[in-house]
mmCIF file of C-alpha atoms in Angstrom:
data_model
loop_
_atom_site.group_PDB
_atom_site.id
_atom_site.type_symbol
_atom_site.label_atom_id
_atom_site.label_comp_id
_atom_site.label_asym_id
_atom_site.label_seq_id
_atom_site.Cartn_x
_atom_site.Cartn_y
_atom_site.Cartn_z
ATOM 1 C CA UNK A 1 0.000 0.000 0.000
ATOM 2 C CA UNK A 2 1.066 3.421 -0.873
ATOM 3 C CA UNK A 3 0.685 6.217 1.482
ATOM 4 C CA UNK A 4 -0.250 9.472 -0.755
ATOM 5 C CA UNK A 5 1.421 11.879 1.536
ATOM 6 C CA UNK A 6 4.465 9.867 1.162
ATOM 7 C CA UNK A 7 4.385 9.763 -2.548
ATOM 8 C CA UNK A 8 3.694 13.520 -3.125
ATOM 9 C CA UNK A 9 6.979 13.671 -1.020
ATOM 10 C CA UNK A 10 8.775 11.470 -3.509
ATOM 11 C CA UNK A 11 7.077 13.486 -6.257
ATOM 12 C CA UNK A 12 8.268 16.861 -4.977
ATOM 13 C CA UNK A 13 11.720 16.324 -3.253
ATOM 14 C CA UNK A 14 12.718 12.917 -5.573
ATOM 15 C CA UNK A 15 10.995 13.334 -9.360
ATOM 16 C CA UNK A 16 10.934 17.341 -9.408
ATOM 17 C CA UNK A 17 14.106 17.330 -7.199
ATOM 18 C CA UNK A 18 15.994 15.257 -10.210
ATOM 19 C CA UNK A 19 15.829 18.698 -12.624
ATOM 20 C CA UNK A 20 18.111 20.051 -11.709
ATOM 21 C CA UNK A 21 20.691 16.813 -12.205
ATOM 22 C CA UNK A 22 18.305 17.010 -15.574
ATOM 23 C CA UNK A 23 19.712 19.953 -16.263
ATOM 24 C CA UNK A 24 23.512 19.101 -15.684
ATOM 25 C CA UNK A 25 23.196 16.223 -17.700
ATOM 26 C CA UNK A 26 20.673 16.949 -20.836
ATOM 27 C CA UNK A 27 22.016 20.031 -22.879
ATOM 28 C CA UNK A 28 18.496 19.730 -24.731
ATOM 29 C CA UNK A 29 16.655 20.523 -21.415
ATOM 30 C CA UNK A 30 18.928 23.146 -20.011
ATOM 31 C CA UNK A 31 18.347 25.188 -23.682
ATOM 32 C CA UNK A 32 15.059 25.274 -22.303
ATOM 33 C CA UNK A 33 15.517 27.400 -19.535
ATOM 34 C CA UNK A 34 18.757 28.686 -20.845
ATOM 35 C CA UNK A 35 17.244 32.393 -19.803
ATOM 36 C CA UNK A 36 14.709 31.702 -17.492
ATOM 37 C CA UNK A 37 15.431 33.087 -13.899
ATOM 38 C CA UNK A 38 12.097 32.213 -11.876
ATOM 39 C CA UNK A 39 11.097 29.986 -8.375
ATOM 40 C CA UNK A 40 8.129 28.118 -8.945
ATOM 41 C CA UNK A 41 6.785 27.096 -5.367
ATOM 42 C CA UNK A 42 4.665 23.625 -4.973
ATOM 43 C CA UNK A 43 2.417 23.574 -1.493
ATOM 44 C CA UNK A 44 0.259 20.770 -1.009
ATOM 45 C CA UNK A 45 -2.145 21.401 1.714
ATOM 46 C CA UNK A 46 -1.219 19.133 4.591
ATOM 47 C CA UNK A 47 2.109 17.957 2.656
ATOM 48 C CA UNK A 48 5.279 18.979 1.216
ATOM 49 C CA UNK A 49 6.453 22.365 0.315
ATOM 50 C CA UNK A 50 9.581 23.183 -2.520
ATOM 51 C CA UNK A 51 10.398 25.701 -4.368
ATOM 52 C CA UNK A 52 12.440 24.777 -7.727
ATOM 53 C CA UNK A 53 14.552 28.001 -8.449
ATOM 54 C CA UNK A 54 15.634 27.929 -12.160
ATOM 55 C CA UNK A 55 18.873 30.320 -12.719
ATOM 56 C CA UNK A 56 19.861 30.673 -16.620
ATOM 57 C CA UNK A 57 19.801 26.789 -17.591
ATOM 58 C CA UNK A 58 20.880 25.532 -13.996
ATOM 59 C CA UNK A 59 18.478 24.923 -11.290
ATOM 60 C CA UNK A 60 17.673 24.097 -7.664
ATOM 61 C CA UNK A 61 15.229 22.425 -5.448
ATOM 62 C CA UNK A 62 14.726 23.689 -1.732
ATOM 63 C CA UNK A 63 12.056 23.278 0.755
ATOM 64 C CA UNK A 64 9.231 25.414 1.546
ATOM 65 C CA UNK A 65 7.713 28.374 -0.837
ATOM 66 C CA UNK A 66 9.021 31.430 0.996
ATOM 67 C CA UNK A 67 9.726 33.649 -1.904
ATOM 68 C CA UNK A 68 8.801 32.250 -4.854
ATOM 69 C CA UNK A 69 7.814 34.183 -7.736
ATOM 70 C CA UNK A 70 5.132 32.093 -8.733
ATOM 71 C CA UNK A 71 3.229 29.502 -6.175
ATOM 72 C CA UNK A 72 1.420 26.704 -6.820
ATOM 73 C CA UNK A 73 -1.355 25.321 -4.660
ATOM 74 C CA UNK A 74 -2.675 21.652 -4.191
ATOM 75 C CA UNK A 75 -5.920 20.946 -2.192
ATOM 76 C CA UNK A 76 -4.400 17.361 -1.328
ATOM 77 C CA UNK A 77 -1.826 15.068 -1.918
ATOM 78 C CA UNK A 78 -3.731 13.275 -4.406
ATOM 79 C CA UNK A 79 -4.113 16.089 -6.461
ATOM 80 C CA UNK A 80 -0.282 16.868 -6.526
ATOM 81 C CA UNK A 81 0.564 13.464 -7.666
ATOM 82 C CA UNK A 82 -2.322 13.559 -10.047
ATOM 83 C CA UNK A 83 -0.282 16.189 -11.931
ATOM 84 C CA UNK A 84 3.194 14.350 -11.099
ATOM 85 C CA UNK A 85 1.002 11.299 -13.819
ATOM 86 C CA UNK A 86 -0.110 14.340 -16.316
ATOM 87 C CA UNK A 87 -3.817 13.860 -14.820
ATOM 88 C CA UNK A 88 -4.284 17.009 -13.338
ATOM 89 C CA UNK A 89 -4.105 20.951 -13.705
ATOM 90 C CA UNK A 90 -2.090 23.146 -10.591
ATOM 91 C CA UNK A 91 -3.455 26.081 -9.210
ATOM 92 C CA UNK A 92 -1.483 29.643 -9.126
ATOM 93 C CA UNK A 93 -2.417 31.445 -5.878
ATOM 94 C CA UNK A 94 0.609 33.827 -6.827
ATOM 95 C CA UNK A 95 2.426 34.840 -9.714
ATOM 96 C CA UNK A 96 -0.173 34.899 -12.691
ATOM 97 C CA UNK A 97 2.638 36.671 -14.741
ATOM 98 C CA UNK A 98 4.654 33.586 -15.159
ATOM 99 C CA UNK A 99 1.548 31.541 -15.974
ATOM 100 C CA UNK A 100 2.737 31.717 -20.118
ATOM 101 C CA UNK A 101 5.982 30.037 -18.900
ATOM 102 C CA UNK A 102 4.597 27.671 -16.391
ATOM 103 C CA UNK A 103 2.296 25.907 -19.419
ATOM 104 C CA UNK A 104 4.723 26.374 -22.123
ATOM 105 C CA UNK A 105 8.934 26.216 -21.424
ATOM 106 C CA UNK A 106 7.988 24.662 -18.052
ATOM 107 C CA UNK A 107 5.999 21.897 -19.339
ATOM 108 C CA UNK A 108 8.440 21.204 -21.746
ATOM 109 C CA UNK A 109 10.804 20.346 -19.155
ATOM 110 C CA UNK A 110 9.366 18.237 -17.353
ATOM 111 C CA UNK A 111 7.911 16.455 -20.743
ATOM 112 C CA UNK A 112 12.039 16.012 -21.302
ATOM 113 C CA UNK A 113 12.464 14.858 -17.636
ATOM 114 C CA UNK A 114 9.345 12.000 -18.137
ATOM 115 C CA UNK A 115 10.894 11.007 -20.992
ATOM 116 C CA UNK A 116 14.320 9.877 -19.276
ATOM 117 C CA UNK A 117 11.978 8.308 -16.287
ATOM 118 C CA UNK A 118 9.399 6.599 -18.156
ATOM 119 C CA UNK A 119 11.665 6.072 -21.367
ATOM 120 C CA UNK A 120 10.468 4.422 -24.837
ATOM 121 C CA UNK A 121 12.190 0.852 -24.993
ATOM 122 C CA UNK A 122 13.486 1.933 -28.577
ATOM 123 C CA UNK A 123 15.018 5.372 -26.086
ATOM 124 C CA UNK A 124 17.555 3.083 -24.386
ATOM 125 C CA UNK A 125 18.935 1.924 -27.046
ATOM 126 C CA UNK A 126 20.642 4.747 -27.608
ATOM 127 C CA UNK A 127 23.762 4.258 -25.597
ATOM 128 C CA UNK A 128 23.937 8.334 -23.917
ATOM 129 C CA UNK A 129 19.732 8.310 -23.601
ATOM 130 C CA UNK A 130 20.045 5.315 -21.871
ATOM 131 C CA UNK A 131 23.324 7.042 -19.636
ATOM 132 C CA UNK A 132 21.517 9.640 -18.796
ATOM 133 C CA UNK A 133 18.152 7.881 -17.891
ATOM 134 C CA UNK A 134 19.773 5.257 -15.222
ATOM 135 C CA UNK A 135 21.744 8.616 -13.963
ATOM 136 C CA UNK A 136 18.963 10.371 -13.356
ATOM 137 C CA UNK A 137 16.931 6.977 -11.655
ATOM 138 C CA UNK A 138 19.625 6.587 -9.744
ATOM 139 C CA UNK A 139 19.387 10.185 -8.414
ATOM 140 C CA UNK A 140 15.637 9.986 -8.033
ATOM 141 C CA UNK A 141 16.158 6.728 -6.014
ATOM 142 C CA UNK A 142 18.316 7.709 -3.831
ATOM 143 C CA UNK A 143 15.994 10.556 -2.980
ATOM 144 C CA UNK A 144 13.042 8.789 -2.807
ATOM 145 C CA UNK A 145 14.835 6.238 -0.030
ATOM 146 C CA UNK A 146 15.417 9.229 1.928
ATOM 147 C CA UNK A 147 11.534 10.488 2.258
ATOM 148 C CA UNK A 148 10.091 6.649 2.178
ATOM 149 C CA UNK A 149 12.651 6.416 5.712
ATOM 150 C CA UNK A 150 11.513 9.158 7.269
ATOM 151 C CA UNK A 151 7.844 9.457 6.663
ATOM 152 C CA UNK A 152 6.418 5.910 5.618
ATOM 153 C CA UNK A 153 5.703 3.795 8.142
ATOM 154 C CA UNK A 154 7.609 0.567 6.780
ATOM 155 C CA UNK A 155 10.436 2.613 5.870
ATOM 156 C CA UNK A 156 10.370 3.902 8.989
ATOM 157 C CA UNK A 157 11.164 1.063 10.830
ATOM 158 C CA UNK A 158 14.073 -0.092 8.150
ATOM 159 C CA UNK A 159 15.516 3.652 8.791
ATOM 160 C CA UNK A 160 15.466 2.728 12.658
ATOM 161 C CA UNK A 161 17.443 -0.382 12.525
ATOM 162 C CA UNK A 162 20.251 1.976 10.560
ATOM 163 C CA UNK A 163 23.354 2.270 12.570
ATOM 164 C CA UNK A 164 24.899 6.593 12.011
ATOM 165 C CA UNK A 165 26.951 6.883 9.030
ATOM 166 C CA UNK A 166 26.808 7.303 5.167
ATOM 167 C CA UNK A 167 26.060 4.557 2.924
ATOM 168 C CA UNK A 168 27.199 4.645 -0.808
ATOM 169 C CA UNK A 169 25.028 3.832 -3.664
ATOM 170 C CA UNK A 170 27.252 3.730 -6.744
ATOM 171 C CA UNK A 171 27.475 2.778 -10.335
ATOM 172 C CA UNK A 172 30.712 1.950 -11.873
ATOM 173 C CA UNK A 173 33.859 3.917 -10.366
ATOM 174 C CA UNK A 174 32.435 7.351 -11.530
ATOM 175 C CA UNK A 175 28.864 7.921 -10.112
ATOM 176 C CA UNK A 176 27.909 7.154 -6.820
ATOM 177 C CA UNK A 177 25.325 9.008 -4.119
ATOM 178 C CA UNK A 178 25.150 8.665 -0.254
ATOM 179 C CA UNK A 179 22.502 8.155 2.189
ATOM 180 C CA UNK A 180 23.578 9.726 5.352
ATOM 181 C CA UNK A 181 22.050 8.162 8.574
ATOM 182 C CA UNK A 182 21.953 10.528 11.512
ATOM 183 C CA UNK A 183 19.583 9.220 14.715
ATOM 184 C CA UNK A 184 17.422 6.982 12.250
ATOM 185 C CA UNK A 185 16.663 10.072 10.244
ATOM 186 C CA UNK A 186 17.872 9.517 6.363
ATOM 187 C CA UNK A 187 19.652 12.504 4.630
ATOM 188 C CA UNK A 188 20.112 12.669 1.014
ATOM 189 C CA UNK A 189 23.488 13.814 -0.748
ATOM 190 C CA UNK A 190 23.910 13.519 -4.706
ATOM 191 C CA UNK A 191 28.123 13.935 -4.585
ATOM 192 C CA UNK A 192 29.242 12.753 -1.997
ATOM 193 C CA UNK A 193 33.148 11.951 -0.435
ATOM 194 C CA UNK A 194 33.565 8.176 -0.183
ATOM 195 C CA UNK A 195 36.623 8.205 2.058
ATOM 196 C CA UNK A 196 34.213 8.372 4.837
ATOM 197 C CA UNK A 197 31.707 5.830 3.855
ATOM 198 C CA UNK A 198 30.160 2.923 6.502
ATOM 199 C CA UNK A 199 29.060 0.739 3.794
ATOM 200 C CA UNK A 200 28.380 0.382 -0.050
ATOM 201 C CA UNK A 201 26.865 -0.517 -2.684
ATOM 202 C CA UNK A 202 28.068 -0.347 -5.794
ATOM 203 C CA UNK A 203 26.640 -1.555 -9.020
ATOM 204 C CA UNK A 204 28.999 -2.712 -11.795
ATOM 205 C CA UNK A 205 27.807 -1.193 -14.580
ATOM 206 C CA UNK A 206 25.042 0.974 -16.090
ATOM 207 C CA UNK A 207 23.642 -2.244 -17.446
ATOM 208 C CA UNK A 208 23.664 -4.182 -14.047
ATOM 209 C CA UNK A 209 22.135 -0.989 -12.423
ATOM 210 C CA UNK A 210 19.131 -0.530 -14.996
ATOM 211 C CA UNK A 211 18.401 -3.964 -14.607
ATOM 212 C CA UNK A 212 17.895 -4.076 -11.020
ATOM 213 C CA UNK A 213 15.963 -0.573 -11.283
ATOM 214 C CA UNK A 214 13.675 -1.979 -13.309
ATOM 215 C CA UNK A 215 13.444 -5.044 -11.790
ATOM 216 C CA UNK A 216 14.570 -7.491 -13.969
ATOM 217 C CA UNK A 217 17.359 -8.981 -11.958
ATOM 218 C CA UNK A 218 17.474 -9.610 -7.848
ATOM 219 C CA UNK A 219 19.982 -7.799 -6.179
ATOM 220 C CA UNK A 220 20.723 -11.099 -3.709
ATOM 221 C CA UNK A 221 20.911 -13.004 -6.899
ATOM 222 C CA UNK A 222 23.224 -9.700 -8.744
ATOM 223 C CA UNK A 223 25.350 -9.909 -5.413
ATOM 224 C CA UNK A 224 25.654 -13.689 -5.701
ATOM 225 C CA UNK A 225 27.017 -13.126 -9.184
ATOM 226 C CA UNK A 226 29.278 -10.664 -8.403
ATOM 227 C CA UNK A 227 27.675 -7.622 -10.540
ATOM 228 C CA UNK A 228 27.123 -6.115 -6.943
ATOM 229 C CA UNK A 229 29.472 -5.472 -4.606
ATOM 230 C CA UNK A 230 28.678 -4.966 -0.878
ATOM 231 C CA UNK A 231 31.240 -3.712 1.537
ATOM 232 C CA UNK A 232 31.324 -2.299 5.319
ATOM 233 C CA UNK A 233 28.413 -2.602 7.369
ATOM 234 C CA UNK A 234 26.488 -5.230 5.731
ATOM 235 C CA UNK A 235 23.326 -4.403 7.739
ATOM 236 C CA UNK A 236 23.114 -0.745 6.630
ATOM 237 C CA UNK A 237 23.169 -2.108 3.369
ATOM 238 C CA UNK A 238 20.386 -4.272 4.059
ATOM 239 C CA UNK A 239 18.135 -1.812 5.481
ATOM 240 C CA UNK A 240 18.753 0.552 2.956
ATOM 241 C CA UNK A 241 17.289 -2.122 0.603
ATOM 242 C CA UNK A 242 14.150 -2.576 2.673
ATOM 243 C CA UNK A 243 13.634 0.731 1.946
ATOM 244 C CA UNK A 244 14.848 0.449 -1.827
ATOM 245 C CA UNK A 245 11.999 -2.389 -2.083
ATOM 246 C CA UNK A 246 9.267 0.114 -0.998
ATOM 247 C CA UNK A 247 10.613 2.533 -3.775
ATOM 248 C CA UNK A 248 9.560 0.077 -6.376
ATOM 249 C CA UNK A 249 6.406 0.643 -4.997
ATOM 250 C CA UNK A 250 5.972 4.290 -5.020
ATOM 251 C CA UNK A 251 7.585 5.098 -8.237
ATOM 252 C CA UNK A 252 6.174 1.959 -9.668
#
């Protein structure tokens, strides 16, 4: 079962929170703001607040709405992750002005962000589509374990059992992002310093990563195989993968 609170969290902080690594990565999608400084603010009644500030083809996501130039209002979590699907419309309590933007560039971008999430089988068989597209899951992942362990009530529990320290999700030598574990409370960081690491994880390759994403292989069985290695504190590892389990469900 999913809880919708929880979801509009992933929505927010994980799916709209993976622009801005969008944006680094797809030259395509940072044209499209190229120019564009604005902070559009998402509050869902009862929920999560963000603001995504977009800066002249770079951007930023940051929590609560405090000074955005245009704001966007949800009635209920529901109706946030209705427009997360392309099911529903938002609502502008501020900013009308930007409103031209908001339904043309911005829609755009986030068309180019679905597009690496949900991709076209034919789409990954373009060797840098598919790069960029298991990049950005892994970003959006890695987020998504961090608000599934501190607000759902399974991932909850997994987050308690998580002994402090930072545990490494990587792919290959060259990408990896941490999961930092302070008193059972999950922090999210998208470059981090390995020296420091409890434990890993670390995928190896972009082929071996997809797979498991998308559930085609088990990570026991990828482990077993060797096309996952595991190092440090096993049962942070472990945990973290309870949690990574309930992600398939949310983002499913």
């Amino acid at each position: 079962m999913k809880d919708t609170a929880v979801l509009a969290r992933c929505n927010l902080y994980a799916v709209l929170g993976a622009i801005p690594h969008l944006l680094r990565l797809d030259p395509i999608a940072a044209e499209l703001v190229k120019d564009k400084r604005i902070k559009i603010g998402f509050s869902v009644k009862n929920g999560p607040k963000g603001t995504l500030i977009l800066n002249d083809g770079t951007a930023e996501m940051v929590k609560g709405t405090e000074g955005c130039d245009i704001k966007l209002w949800f009635p209920s979590a529901e109706k946030f992750n209705a427009l997360i699907d392309g099911k529903g419309t938002p609502i502008p309590v501020s900013g009308f002005q930007h409103i031209g933007f908001l339904l043309k560039g911005f829609t755009k971008l986030t068309d180019r962000l679905s597009a690496y999430l949900r991709p076209d089988p034919e789409m990954l068989k373009d060797p840098v589509f598919f790069k960029i597209s298991t990049t950005l899951m892994l970003y959006v992942i890695g987020r998504a374990i961090v608000q599934i362990g501190n607000h759902d009530k399974v991932g909850m529990f997994s987050a308690s059992n998580i002994t402090d320290g930072k545990i490494l999700l990587g792919i290959g030598t060259d990408l990896a992002v941490a999961i930092h574990c302070q008193d059972n409370h999950l922090m999210f960081n998208a470059f981090p310093n390995d020296c420091d690491v409890t434990s890993q994880m670390v995928f190896d390759s972009m082929t071996t990563a997809r797979d498991l994403f998308d559930g085609r292989i088990n990570a026991i069985a990828a482990v077993g195989m060797g096309q996952v290695r595991i190092s440090g504190m096993v049962s942070q590892v472990d945990n973290i993968n309870r949690i990574l389990d309930r992600v398939a469900i949310y983002l499913a």
